[in-house]
Tab-separated table of C-alpha atoms in Angstrom:
chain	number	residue	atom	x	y	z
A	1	UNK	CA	0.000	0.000	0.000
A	2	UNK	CA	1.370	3.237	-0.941
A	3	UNK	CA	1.735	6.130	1.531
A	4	UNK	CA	-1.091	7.803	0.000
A	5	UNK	CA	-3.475	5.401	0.119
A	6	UNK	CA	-2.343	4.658	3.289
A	7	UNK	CA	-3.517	8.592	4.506
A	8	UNK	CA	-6.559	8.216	3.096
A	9	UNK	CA	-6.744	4.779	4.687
A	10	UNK	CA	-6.694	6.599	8.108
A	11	UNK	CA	-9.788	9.133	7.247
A	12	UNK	CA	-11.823	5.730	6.871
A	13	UNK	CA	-12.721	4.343	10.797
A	14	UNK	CA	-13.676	0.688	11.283
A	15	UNK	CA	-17.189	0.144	11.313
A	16	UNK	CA	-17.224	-0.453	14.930
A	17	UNK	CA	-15.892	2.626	15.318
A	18	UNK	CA	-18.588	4.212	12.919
A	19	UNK	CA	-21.534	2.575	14.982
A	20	UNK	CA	-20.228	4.063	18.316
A	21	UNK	CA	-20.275	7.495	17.011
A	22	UNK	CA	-23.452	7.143	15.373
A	23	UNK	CA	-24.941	6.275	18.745
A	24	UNK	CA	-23.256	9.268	20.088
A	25	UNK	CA	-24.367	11.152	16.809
A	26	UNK	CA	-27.869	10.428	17.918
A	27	UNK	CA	-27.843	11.185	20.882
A	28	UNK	CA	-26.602	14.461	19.921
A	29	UNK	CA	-29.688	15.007	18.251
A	30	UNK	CA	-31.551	14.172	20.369
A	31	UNK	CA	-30.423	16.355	22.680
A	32	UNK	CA	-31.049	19.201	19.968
A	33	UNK	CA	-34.805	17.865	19.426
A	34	UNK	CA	-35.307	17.901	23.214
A	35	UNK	CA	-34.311	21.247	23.539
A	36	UNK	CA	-36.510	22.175	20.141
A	37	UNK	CA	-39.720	20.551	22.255
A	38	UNK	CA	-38.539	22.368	25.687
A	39	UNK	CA	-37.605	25.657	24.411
A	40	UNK	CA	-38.410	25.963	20.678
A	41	UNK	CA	-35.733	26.218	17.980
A	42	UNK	CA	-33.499	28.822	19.970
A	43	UNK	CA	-33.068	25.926	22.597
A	44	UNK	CA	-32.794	23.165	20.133
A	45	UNK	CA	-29.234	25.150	18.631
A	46	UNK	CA	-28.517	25.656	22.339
A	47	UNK	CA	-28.738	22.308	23.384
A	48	UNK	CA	-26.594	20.811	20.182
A	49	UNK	CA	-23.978	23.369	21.209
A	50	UNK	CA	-23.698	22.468	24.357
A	51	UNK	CA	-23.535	19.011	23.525
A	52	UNK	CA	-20.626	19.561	20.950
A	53	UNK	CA	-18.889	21.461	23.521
A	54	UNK	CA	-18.295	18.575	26.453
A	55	UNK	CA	-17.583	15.997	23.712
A	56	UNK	CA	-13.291	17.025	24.523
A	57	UNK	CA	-13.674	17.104	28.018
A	58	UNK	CA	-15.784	14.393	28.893
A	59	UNK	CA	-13.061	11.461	26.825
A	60	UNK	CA	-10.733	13.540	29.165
A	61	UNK	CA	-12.216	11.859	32.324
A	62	UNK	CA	-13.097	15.148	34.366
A	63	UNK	CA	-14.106	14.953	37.795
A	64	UNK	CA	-18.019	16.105	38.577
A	65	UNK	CA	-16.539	19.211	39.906
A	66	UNK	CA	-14.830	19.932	37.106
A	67	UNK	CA	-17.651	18.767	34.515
A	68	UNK	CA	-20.013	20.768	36.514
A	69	UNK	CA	-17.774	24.145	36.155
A	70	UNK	CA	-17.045	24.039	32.847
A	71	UNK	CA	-21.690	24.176	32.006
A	72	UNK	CA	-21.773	26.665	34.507
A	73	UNK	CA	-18.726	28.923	32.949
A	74	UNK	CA	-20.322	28.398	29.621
A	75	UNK	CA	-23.788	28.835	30.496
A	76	UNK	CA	-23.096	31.733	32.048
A	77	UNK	CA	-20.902	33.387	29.627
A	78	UNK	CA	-23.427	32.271	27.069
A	79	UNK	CA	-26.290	34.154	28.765
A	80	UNK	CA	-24.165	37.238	29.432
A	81	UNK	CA	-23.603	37.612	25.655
A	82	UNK	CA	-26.781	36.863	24.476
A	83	UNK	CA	-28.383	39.637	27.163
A	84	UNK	CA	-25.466	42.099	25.630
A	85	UNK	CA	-25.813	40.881	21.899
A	86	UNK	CA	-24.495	43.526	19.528
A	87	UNK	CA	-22.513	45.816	22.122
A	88	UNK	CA	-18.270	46.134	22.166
A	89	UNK	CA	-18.698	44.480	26.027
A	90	UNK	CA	-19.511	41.088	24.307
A	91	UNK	CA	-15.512	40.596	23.735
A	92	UNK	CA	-15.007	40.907	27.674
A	93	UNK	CA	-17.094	38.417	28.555
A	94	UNK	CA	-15.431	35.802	25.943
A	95	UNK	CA	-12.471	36.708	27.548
A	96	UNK	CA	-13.416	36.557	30.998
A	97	UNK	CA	-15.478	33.379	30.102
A	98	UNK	CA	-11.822	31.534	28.712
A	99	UNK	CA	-10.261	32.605	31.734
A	100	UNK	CA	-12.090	31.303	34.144
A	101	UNK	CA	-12.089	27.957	32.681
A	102	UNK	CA	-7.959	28.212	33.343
A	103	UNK	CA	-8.134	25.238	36.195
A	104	UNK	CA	-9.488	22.645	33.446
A	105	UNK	CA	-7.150	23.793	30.750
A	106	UNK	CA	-4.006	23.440	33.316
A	107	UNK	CA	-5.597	19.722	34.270
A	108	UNK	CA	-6.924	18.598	30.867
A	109	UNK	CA	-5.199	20.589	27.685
A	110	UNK	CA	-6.967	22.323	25.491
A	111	UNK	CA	-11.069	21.342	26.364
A	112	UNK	CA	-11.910	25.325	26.439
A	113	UNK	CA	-11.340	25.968	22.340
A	114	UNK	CA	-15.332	25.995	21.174
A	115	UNK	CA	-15.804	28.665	23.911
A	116	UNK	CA	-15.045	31.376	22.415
A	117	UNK	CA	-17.155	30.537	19.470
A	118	UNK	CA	-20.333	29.703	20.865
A	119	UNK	CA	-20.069	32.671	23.431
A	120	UNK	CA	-18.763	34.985	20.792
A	121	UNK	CA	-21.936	33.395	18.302
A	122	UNK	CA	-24.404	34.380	20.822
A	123	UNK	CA	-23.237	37.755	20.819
A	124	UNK	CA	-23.776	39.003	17.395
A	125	UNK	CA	-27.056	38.823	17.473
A	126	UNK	CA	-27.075	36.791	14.408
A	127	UNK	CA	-29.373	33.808	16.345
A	128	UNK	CA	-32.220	35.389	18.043
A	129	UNK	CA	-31.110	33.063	21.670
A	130	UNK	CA	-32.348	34.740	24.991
A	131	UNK	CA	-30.429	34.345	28.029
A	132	UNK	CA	-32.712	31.926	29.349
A	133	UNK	CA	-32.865	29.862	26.094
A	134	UNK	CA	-28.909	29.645	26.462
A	135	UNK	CA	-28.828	28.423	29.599
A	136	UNK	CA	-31.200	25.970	29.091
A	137	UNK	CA	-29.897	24.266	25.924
A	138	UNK	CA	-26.658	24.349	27.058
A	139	UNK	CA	-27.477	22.786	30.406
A	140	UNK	CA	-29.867	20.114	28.671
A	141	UNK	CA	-27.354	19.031	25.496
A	142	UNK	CA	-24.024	18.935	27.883
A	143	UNK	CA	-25.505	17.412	30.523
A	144	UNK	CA	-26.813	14.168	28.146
A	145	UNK	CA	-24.327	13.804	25.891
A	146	UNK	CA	-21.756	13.489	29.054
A	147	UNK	CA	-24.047	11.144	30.358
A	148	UNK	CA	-24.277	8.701	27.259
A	149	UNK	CA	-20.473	9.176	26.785
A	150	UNK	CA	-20.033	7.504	29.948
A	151	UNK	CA	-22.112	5.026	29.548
A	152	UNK	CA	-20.921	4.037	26.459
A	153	UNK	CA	-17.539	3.502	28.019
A	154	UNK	CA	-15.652	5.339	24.847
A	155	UNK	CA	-11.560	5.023	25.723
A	156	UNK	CA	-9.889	8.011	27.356
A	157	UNK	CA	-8.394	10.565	24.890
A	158	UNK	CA	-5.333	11.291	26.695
A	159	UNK	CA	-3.280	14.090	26.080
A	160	UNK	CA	0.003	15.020	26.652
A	161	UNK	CA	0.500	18.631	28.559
A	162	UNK	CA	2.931	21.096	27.880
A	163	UNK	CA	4.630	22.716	30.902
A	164	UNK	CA	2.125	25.233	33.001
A	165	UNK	CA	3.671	28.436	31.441
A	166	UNK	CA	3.105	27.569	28.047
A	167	UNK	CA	-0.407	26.486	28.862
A	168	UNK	CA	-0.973	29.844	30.584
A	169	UNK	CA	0.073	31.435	27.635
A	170	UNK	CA	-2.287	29.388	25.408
A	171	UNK	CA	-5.277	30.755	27.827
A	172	UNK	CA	-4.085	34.405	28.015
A	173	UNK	CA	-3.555	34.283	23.803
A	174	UNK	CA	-6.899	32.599	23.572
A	175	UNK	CA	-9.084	34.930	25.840
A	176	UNK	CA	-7.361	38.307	24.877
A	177	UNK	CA	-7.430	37.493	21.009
A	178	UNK	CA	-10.649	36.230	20.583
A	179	UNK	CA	-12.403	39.241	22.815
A	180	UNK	CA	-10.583	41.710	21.114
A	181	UNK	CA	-11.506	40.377	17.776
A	182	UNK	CA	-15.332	40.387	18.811
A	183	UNK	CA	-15.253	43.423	20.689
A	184	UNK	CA	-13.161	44.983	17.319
A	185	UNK	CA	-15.780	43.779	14.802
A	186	UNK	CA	-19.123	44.484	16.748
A	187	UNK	CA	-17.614	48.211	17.439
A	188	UNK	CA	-16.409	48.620	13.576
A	189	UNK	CA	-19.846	46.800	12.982
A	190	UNK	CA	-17.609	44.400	10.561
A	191	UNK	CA	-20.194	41.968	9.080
A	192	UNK	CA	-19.442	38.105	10.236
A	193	UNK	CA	-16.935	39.290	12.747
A	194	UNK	CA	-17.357	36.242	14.960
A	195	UNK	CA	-15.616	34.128	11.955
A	196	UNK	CA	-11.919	35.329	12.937
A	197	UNK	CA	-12.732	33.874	16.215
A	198	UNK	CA	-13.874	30.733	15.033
A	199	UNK	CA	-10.808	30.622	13.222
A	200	UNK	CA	-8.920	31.437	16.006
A	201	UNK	CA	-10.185	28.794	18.296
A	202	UNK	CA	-10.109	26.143	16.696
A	203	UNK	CA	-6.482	26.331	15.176
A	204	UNK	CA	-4.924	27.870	18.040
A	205	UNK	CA	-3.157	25.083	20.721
A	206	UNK	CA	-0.932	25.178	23.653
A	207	UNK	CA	2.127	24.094	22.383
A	208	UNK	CA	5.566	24.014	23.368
A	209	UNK	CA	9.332	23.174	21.499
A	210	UNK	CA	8.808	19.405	21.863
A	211	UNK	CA	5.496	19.143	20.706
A	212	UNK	CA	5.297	21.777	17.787
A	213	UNK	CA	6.431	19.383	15.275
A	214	UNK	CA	3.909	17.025	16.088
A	215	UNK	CA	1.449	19.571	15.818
A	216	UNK	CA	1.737	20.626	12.889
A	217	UNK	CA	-0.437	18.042	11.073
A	218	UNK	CA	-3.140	18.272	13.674
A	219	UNK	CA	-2.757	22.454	12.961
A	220	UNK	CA	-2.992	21.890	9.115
A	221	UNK	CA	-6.106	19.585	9.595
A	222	UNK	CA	-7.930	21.897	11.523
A	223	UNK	CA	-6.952	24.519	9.305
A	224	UNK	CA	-8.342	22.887	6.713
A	225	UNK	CA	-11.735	21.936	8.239
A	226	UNK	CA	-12.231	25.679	9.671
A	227	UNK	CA	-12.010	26.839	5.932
A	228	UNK	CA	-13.836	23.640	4.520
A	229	UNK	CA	-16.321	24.839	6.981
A	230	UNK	CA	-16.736	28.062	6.311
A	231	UNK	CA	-16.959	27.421	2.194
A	232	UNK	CA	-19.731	24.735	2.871
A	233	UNK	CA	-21.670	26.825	4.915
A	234	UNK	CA	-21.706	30.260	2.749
A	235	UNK	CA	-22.063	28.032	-0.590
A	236	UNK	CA	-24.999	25.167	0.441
A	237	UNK	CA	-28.291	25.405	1.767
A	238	UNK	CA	-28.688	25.534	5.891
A	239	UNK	CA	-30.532	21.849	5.696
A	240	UNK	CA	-27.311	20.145	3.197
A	241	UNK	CA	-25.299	21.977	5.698
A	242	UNK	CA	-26.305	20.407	8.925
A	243	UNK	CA	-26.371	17.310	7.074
A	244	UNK	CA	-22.713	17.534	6.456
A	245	UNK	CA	-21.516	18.891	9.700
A	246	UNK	CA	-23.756	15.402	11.699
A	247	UNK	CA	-21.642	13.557	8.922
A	248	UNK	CA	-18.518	15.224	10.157
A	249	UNK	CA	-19.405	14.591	13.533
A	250	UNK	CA	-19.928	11.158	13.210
A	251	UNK	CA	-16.546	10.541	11.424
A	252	UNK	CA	-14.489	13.103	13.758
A	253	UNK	CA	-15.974	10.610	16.847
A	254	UNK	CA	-15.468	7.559	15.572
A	255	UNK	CA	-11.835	8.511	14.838
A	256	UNK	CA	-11.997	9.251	18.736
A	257	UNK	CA	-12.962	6.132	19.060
A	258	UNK	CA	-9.753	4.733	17.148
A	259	UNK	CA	-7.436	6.891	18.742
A	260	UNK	CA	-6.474	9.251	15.424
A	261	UNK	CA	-6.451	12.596	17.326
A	262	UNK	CA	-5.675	14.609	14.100
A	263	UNK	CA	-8.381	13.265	12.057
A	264	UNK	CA	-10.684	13.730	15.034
A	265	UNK	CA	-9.737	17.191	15.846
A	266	UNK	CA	-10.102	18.579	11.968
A	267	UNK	CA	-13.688	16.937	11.443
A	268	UNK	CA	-14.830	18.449	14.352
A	269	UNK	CA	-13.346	21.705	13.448
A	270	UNK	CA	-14.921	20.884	10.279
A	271	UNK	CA	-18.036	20.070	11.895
A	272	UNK	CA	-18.721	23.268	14.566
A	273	UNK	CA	-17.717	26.082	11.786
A	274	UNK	CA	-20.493	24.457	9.756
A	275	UNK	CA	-23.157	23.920	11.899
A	276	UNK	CA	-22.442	27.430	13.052
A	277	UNK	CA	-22.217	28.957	9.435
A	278	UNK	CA	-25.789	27.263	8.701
A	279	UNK	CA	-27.160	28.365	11.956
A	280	UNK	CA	-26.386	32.297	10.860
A	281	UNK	CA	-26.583	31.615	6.788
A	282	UNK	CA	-26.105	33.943	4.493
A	283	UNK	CA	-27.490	34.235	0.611
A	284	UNK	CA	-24.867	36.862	-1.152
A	285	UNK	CA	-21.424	35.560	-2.480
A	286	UNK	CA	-19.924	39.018	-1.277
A	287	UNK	CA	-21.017	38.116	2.166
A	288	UNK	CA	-19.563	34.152	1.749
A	289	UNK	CA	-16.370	35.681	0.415
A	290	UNK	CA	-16.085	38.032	3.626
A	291	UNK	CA	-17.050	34.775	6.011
A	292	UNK	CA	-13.917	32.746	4.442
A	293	UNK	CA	-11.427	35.405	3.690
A	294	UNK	CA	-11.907	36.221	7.440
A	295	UNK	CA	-12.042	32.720	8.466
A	296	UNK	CA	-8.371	32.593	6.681
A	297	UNK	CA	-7.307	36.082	8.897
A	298	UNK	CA	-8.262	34.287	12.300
A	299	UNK	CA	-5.968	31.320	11.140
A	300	UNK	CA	-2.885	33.417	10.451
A	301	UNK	CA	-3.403	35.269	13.699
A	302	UNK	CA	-3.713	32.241	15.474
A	303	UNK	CA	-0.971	30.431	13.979
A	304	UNK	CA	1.793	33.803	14.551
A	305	UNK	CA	0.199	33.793	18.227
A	306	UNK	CA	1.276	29.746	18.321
A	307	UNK	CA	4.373	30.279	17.025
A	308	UNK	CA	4.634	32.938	19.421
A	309	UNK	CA	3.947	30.811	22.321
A	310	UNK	CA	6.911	28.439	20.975
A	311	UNK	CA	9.054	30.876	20.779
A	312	UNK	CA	8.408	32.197	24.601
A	313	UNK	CA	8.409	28.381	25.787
A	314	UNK	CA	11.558	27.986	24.405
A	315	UNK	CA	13.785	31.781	26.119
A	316	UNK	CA	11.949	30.525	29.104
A	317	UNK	CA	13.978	27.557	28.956
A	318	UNK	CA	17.218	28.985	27.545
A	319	UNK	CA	17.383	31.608	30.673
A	320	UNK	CA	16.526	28.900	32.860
A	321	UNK	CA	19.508	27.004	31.550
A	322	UNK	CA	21.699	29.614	31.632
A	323	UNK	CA	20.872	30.316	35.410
C-alpha cells in the first residue's frame, strides 16, 4: 500500500468505530430535538452546542466538579452575551469566560477551544437566543451527551501537557485574542466578525518546542476543516449543511474512538464552523467571500500567536539554563 493510500486509509474508521459514534451522533440530536420541544428552535441550537462542547472534556475523564464548572462557565458566559448581543462588552465576557475555565485547561489541555465561538456566536445577534434559552440548551445538550459518553464507556483521549507556562500562555492568547476580535468587529460593525474567532479557536493550541512538530499536522487539519467549513456553509443550503456537519461529527468521533487525534480534531473543526455557518446563513457571495477570507485572517493570527507561544516556551527555557 502506498503512503497515499495509506492517509486516506486513516480518514476511513472501522465500522465499529462508525456505529459508536453514530450512537453518540444520535444522541446528539436528540439532545437538539429535546431542547426544540422544551424551548423551541433557539433551545434546540442551544442544546446541540452544548452538547458539541463537552464531547473534549468528557473522553478527558473530568471529575463532577470539574464537569459541573465548565456548564456553569459556559452557560453563564453564554447568557451574558446573548443579554449584551451587539454591544463592544460582548468581547469581555469571551475573555473573561476563557479565563475562568484556566483550572481545566491546566488539568486537561486544550477542552476550552469551542468557547469562544459559541459565546462569541451568541453575541452578534445573528441567532435570536435569549439568556434563558442559552442556559437551558446548554445545560440540557451537555448534561446528556456526558451522560451517554459515559455510559458508552468510549476510551480516554489522553493528552500530553505542555509545561504550566506555556499552557498559561495558550489561555491568556486565547481569551485576549478572541475578545478583542469580537469586541473589534461588533464596534467597527464588521459583518461576520465572529468568523476570525472561530478561526482562532479552533487552530490555536498550547504548544511548546517538543510538541510543535507534532502539531503541525493536527494544525494543518484543523486549518483545513475551519475553511472547509466556512466554504460549505456560505455556498450550500442551511438543511445540506447540517447534514454535512452530523456527517462530520460522526466521522471526527469515531476517529476518537480509534485513537487518530488529528483526524478527530479537523472533522470536528470541520463540523462546529459548519453547523455554526448554517445556523447564521447567508445568501450573497460578497457576504460568503467576507465569512472565508476572514475565516483565513483568524488562522494566520492564530498560527503567529502559536508560534509565538513556541518561541516564549523555548527563552523561558534557555534563561533557565543559563541560570
Amino acid at each position: 500500500m502506498s503512503d497515499a493510500t495509506g492517509r486516506l486509509a486513516r480518514w476511513a474508521p472501522s465500522v465499529r468505530a462508525l456505529r459508536g459514534a453514530g450512537i453518540l451522533v444520535g444522541v446528539l440530536l436528540a439532545c437538539a430535538l429535546l431542547g426544540l420541544v422544551v424551548g423551541g428552535a433557539a433551545v434546540g441550537i442551544a442544546a446541540l452546542l452544548g452538547a458539541a462542547s463537552v464531547i473534549t472534556l468528557t473522553l478527558r475523564g473530568p471529575s463532577r466538579g470539574d464537569f459541573a464548572w465548565f456548564v456553569i462557565v459556559l452557560a453563564s458566559g453564554s447568557a451574558a452575551s446573548a443579554a449584551l448581543a451587539t454591544e463592544p462588552i460582548v468581547g469581555l465576557v469571551v475573555t473573561l469566560t476563557v479565563l475562568a475555565l484556566a483550572p481545566l485547561v491546566l488539568r486537561h489541555g486544550a477542552v476550552a477551544g469551542i468557547v469562544p465561538v459559541i459565546v462569541s456566536t451568541l453575541g452578534t445577534g445573528d441567532i435570536p437566543v435569549s439568556p434563558w434559552s442559552a442556559v437551558a440548551g446548554i445545560g440540557i445538550g451537555a448534561v446528556v451527551a456526558a451522560l451517554v459518553l459515559r455510559r458508552l464507556g468510549l476510551p480516554r483521549l489522553d493528552a500530553a501537557l505542555p509545561a504550566p507556562r506555556v499552557i498559561r500562555g495558550y489561555l491568556v492568547l486565547l481569551a485576549s485574542l478572541t475578545g478583542l476580535a469580537m469586541a473589534f468587529g461588533i464596534a467597527a460593525e464588521l459583518p461576520h466578525a465572529v468568523w476570525i474567532v472561530i478561526a482562532i479557536s479552533t487552530v490555536l493550541v498550547p504548544m511548546s518546542h517538543d510538541t510543535f512538530a507534532r502539531a503541525r499536522p493536527r494544525i494543518t487539519g484543523t486549518v483545513l476543516g475551519a475553511v472547509l467549513g466556512s466554504a460549505v456553509a456560505t455556498a450550500l443550503p442551511p438543511a445540506v449543511s447540517v447534514a454535512l456537519a452530523v456527517a462530520a461529527l460522526l466521522f471526527g468521533i469515531a476517529h476518537a474512538i480509534s485513537g487518530h487525534r488529528v483526524e478527530f480534531v479537523a472533522l470536528m473543526a470541520l463540523a462546529v464552523v459548519t453547523l455554526i455557518g448554517a445556523a447564521a446563513p447567508v445568501d450573497a457571495l460578497e457576504a460568503g467571500a467576507t465569512r472565508i477570507g476572514l475565516t483565513v485572517l483568524g488562522t494566520g493570527v492564530a498560527i503567529a500567536a502559536g508560534l509565538a507561544l513556541v518561541r516564549l516556551e523555548v527563552g523561558s527555557s534557555r534563561s533557565a539554563s543559563r541560570n
